[in-house]
Short mmCIF file of C-alpha atoms and ligand atoms in Angstrom, two decimals:
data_model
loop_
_atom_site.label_atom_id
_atom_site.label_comp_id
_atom_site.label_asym_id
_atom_site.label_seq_id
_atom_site.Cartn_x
_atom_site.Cartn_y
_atom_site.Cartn_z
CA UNK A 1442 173.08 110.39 87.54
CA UNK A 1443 169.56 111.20 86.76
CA UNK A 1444 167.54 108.48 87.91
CA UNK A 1445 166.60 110.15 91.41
CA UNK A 1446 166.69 113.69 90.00
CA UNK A 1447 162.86 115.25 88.65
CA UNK A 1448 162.80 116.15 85.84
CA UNK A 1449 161.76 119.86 85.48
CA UNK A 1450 160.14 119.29 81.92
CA UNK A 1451 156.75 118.84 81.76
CA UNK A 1452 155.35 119.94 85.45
CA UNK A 1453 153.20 122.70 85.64
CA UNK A 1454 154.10 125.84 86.86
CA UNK A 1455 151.65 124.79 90.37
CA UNK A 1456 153.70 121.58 90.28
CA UNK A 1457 156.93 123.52 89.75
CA UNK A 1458 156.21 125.54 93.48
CA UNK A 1459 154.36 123.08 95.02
CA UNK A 1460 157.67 120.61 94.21
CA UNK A 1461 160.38 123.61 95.73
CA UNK A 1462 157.88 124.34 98.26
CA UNK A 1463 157.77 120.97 99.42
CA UNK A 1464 161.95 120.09 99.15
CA UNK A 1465 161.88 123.19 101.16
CA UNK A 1466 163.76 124.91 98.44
CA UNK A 1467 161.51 128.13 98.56
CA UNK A 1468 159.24 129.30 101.03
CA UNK A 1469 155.30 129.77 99.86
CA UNK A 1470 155.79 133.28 99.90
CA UNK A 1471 158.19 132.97 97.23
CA UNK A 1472 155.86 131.82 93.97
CA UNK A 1473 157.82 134.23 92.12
CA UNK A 1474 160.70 132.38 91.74
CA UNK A 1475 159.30 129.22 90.52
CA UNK A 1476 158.14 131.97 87.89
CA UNK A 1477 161.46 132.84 87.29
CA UNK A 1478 162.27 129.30 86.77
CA UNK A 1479 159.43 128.77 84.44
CA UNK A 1480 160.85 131.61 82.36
CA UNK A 1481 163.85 129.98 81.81
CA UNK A 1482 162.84 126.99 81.09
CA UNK A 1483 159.90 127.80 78.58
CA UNK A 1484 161.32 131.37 77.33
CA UNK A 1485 164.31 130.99 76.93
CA UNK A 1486 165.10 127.46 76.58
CA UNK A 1487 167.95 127.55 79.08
CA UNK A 1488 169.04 123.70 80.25
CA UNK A 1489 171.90 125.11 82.56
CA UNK A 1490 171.08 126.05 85.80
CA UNK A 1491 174.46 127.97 85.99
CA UNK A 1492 173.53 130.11 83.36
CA UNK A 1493 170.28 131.05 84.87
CA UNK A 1494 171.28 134.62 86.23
CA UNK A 1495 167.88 135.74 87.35
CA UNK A 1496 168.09 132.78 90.21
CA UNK A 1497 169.65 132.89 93.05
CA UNK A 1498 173.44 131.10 93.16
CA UNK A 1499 172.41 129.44 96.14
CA UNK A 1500 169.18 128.06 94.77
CA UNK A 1501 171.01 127.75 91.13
CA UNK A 1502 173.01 124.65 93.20
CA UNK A 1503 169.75 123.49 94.92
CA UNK A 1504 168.04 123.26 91.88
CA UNK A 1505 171.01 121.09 90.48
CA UNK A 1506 170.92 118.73 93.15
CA UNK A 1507 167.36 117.88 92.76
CA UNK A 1508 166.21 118.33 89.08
CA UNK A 1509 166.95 117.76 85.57
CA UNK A 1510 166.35 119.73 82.46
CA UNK A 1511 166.72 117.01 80.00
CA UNK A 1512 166.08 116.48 76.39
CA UNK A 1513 165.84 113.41 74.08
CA UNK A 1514 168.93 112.18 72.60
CA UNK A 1515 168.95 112.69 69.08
CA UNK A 1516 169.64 109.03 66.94
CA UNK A 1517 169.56 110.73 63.35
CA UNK A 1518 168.56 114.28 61.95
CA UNK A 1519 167.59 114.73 58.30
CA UNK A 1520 167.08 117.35 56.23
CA UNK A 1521 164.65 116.65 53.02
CA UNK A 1522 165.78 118.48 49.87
CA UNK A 1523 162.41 120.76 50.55
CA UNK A 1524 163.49 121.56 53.44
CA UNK A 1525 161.69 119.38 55.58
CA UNK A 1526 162.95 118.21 59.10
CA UNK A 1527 163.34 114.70 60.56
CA UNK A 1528 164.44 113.89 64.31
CA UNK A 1529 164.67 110.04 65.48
CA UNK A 1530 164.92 110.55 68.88
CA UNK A 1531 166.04 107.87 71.70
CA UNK A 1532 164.00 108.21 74.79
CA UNK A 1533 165.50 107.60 78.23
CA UNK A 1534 164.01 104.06 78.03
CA UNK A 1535 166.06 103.51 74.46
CA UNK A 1536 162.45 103.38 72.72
CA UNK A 1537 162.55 105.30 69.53
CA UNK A 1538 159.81 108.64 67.84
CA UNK A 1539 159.59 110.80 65.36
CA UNK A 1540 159.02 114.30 65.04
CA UNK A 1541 158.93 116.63 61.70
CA UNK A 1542 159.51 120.06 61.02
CA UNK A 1543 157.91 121.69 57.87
CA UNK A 1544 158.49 125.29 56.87
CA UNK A 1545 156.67 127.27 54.98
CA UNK A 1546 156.59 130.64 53.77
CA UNK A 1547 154.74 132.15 56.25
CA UNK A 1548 154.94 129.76 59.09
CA UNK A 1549 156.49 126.76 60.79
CA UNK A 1550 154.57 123.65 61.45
CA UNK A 1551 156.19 120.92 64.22
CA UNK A 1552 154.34 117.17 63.91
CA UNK A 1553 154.65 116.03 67.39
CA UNK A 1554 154.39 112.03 68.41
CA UNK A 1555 151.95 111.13 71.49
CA UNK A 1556 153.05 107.44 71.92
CA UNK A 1557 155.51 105.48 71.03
CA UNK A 1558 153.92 102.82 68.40
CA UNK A 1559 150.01 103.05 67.29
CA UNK A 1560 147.48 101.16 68.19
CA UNK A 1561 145.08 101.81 66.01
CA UNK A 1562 146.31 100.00 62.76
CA UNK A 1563 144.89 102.92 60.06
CA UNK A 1564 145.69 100.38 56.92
CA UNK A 1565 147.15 103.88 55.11
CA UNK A 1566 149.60 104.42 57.29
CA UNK A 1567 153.44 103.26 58.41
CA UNK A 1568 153.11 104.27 61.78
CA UNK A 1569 150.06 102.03 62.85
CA UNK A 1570 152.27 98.83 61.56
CA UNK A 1571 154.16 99.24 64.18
CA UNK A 1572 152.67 97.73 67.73
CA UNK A 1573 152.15 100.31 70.23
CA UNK A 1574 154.78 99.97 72.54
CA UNK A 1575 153.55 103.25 75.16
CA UNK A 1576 152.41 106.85 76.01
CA UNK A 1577 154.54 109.13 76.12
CA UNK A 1578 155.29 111.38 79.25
CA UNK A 1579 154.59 114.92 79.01
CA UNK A 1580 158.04 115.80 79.12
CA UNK A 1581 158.78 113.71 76.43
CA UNK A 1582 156.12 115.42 74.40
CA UNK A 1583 157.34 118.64 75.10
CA UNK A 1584 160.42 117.86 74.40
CA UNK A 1585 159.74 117.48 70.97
CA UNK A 1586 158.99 121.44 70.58
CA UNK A 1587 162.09 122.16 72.69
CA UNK A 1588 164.99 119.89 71.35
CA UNK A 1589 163.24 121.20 67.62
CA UNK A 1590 163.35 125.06 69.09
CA UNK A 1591 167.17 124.10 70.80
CA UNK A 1592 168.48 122.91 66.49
CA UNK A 1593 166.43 125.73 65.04
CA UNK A 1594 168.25 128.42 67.42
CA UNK A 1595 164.53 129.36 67.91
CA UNK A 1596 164.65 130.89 71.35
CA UNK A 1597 163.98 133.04 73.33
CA UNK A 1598 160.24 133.42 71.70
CA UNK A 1599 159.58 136.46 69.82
CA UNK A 1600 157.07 137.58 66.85
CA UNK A 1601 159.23 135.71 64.22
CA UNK A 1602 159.27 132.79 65.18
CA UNK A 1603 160.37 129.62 63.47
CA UNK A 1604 157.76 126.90 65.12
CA UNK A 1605 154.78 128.68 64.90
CA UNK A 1606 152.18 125.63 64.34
CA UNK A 1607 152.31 122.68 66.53
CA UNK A 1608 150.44 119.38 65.14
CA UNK A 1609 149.43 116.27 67.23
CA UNK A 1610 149.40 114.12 64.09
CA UNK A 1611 152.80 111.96 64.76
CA UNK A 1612 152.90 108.59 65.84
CA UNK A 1613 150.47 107.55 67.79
CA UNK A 1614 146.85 108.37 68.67
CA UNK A 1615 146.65 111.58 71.09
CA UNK A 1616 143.52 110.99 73.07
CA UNK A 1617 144.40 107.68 73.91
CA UNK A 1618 147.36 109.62 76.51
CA UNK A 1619 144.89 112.08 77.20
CA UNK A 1620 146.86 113.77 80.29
CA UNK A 1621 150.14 113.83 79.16
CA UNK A 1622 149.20 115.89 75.91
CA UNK A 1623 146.94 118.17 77.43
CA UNK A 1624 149.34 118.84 79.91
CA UNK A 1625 152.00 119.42 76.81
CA UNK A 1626 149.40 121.55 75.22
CA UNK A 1627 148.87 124.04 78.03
CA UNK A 1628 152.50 124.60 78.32
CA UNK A 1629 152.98 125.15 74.73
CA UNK A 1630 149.99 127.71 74.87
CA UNK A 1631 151.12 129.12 78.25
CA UNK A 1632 151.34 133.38 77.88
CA UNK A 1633 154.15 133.40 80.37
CA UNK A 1634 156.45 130.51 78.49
CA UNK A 1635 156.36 129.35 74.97
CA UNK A 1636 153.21 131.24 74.26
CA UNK A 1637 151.93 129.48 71.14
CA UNK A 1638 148.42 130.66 69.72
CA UNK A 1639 145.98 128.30 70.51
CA UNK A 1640 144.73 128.31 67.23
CA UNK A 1641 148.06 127.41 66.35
CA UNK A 1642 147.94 124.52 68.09
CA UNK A 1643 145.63 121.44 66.59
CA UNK A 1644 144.78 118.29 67.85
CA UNK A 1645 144.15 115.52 65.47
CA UNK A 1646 142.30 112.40 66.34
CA UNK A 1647 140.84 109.20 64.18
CA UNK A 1648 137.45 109.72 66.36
CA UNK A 1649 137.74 109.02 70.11
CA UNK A 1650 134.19 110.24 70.51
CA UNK A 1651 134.19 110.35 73.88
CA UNK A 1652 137.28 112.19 74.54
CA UNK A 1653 136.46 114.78 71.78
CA UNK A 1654 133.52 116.75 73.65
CA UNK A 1655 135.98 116.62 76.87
CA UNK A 1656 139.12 117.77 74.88
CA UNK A 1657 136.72 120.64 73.35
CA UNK A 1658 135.74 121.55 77.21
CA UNK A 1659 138.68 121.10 79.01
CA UNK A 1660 141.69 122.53 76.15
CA UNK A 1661 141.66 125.56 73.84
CA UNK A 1662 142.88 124.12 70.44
CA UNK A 1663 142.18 123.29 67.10
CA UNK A 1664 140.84 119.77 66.06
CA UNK A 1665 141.44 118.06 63.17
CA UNK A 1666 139.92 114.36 62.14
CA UNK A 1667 141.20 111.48 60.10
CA UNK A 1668 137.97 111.39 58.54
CA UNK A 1669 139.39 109.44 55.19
CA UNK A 1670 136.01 107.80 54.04
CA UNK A 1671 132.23 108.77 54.47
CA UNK A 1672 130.18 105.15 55.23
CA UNK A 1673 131.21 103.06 57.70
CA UNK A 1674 132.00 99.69 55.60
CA UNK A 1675 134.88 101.46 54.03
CA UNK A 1676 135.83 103.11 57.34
CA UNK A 1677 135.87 100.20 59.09
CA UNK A 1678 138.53 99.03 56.96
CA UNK A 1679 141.01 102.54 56.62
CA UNK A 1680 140.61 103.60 59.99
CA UNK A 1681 139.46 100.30 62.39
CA UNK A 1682 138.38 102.28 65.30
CA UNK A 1683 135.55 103.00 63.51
CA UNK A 1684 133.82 99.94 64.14
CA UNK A 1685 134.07 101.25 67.95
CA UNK A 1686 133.03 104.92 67.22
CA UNK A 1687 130.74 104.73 64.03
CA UNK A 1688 130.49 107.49 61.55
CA UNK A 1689 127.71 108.77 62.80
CA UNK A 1690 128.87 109.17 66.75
CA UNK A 1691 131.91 110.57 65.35
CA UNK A 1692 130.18 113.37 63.10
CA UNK A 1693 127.75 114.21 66.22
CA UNK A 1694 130.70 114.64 68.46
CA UNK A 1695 131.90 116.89 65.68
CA UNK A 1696 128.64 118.91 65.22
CA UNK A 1697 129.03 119.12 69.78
CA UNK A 1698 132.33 120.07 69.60
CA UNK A 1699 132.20 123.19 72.21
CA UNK A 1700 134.71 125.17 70.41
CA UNK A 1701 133.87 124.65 66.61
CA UNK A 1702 133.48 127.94 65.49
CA UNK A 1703 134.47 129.69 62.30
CA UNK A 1704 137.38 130.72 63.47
CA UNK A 1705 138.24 128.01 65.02
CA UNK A 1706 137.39 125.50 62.14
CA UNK A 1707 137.53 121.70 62.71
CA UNK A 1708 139.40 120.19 60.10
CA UNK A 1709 139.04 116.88 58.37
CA UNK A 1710 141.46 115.30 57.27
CA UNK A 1711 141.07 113.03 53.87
CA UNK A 1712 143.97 111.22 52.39
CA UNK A 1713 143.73 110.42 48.39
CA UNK A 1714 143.48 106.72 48.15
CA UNK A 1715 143.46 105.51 44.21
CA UNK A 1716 139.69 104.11 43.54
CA UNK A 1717 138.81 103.21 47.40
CA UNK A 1718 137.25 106.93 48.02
CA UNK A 1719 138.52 109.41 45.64
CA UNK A 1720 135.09 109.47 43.30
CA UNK A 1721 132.96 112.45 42.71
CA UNK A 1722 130.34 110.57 44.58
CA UNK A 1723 132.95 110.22 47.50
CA UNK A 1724 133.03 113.66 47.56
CA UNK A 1725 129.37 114.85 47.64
CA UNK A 1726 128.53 112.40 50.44
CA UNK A 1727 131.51 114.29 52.42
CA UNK A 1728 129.50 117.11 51.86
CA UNK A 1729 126.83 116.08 53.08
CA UNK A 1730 127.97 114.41 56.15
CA UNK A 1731 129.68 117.60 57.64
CA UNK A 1732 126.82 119.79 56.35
CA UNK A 1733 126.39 122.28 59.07
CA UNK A 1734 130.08 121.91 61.24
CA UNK A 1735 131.96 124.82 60.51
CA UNK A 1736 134.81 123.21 58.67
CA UNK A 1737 137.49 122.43 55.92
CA UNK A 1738 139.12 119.99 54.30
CA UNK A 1739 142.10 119.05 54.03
CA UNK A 1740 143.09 116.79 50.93
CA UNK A 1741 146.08 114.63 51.81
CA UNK A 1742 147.76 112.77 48.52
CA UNK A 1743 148.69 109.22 49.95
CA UNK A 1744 152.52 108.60 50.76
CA UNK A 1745 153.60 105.45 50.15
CA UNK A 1746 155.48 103.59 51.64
CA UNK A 1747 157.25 99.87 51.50
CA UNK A 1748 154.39 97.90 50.62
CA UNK A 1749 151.99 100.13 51.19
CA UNK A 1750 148.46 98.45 49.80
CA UNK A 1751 147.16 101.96 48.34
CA UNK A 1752 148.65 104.41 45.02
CA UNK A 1753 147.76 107.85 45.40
CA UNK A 1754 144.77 109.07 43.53
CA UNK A 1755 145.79 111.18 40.11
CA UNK A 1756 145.90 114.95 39.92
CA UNK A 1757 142.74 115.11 38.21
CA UNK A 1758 141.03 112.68 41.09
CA UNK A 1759 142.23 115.03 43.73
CA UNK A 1760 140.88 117.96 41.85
CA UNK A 1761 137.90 117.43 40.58
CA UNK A 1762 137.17 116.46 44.25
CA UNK A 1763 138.44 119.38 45.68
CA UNK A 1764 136.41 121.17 43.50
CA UNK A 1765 133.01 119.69 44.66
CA UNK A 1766 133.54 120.48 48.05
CA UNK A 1767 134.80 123.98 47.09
CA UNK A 1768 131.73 124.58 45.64
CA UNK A 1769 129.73 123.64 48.59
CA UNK A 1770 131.83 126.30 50.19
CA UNK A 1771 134.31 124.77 51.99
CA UNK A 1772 138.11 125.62 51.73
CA UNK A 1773 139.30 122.35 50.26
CA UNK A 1774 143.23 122.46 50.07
CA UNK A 1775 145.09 119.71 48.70
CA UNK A 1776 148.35 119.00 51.29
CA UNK A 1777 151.78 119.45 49.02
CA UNK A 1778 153.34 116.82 49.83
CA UNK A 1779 156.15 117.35 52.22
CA UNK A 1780 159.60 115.08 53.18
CA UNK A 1781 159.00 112.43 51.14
CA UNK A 1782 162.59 111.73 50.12
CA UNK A 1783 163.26 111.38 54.27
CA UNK A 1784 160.11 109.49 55.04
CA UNK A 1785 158.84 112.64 57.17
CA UNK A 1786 155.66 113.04 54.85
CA UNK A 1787 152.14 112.32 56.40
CA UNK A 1788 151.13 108.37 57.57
CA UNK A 1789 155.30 107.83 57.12
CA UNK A 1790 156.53 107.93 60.32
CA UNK A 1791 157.90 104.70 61.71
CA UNK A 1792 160.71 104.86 64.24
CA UNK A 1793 161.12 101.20 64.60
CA UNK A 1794 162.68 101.50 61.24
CA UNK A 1795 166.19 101.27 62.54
CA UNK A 1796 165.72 98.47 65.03
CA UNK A 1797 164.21 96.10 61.71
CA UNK A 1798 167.23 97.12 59.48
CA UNK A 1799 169.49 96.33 62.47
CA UNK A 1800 168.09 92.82 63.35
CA UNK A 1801 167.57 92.17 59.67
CA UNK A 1802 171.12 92.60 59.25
CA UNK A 1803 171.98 90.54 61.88
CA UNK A 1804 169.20 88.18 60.41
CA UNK A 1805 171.40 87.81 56.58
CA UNK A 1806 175.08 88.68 58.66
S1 SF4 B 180 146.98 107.50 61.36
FE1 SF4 B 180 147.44 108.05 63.50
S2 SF4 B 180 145.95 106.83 64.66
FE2 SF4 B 180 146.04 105.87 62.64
S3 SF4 B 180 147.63 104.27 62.83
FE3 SF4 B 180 148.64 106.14 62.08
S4 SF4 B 180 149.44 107.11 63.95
FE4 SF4 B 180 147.85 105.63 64.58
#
């Protein structure tokens, strides 16, 4: 039984002591060993507290009495014929996410879901026709990086890693369970567990304004913006919150962003929608809206997906826009497109997939 039990995943490491402290399971004097703990958990991806040899055997069988170490079941695992992961994972609650793995040749990228569902109703994408249903927990954020670490064989951390990029860009929008991702953020950054670069790790909204200038203050990440269109009639219909947080709150957020700095780039994202905002005209007001923010963009050809209202723009589309904004002096790469064949390719994600086929079959059964 777990139901009683805290789970371990997800605390800080001042929640970790403060929690023995308080169940009396360490004395205040004795940090070090929720230290320990944290070492396992987040170096070494250990899940057994018998196998934990650094702790104590008497507060090994403490720890088991009061906490859990627990990871999301896994539903279904594919492999795309590039190589591309995808994990349907079945929260404690039985609600269903997503989360992709895409290797490359010199790193390891790990698309991480924030809620379960998306509110936000982007018309390009899969994900945001499914209702939101809720935020995730920290742990279950986390959890993403560690189950995908646990199938990889990617512990403990070294210099070759596998994961080496983590994404925010699953289901669901990120600032919208602020806490709960920053939370998962510091402990994927954290020098004493998983120790992720922070450059490594990006953050990618559809324009919370508000939250942007505190995410910039309060976390040390990338950020990346589903930017998709450059006047607010068309973004108003691709990306709805818009009509909340205009085009031009969202770019001034961008040019206040506390950490935008060349090396620390904001990206913006802009998917490749056939004659809605691929024209050379599309791409010099782009231009000319981020004139000044230390950025690039990144050129996303649109997935499709089962009746999906958009094509992808053509090659040439995508490249004689790419080279407009390269020669405004912007890197300007076009996304390959990854996972298709499994669904696991950008805007795809949709983990209520299984529950429609299911009740559909029981619909014509
Ligand atoms: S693109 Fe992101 S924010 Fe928009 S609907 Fe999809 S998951 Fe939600």
């Amino acid at each position: 039984m777990t139901e009683d039990k805290i789970d371990l995943i997800g605390l800080s490491l001042e929640e970790i002591s403060e929690t023995l402290i308080n169940k009396g399971l360490i004395q205040s004097k004795e940090k070090f060993r929720s230290k320990q703990l944290w070492h396992w958990l987040y170096f070494r991806g250990e899940t057994d507290f018998d196998k934990m040899t650094t702790v104590s055997k008497d507060l090994r069988k403490k720890l088991k009495d009061h906490f859990v170490i627990q990871r999301p079941k896994i539903k279904s695992h594919q492999i795309s014929k590039d190589r591309t992961q995808k994990w349907l994972l079945e929260l404690n609650d039985g609600n269903l996410i997503e989360t992709v793995f895409i290797p490359e040749e010199n790193r390891g990228t790990l698309c991480v879901s924030s809620q379960v569902g998306c509110t936000l109703n982007c018309k390009f994408c899969f994900t945001g026709t499914q209702k939101l249903v809720r935020n995730l927990t920290s742990s279950e954020i986390i959890s993403q990086l560690l189950l995908a670490k646990d199938n990889l064989s990617d512990w403990p951390n070294g210099k070759d890693r596998k994961i080496s990029n983590i994404v925010f860009m699953g289901m669901g929008e990120p600032l919208y369970n602020y806490e709960n991702v920053k939370n998962a953020a510091e402990i994927m950054g954290d020098k004493e567990g998983i120790q992720l670069s922070t450059k490594r790790i990006t953050l990618s909204t559809s324009g919370i304004v508000p939250e942007i200038i505190k995410w910039g203050n309060e976390v040390d990440s990338r950020l990346a913006i589903s930017l998709h269109a450059t006047n607010d009639e068309l973004r108003n219909d691709i990306v709805p919150i818009n009509k909340k947080f205009p085009l031009k709150d969202l770019i001034k957020a961008c040019r206040e962003y506390p950490r935008s700095k060349n090396s620390k780039r904001i990206t913006f994202e802009y998917v490749m929608l056939k004659g809605v905002n691929d024209t050379a005209q599309d791409a010099r007001k782009l231009v000319k809206l981020i004139s000044g923010i230390p950025a690039k963009i990144n050129l996303i050809p649109f997935n499709p997906w089962p009746n999906s209202p958009y094509e992808c723009s053509s090659k040439e589309e995508i490249k004689k826009f790419s080279d407009i904004i390269k020669n405004a002096g912007y890197a300007s790469p076009v996304r390959k497109t990854r996972g298709q064949d499994i669904m696991a390719a950008c805007g795809q994600l949709k983990s209520s997939s299984i529950k429609i086929r299911k009740s559909e079959l029981r619909a014509n059964g």
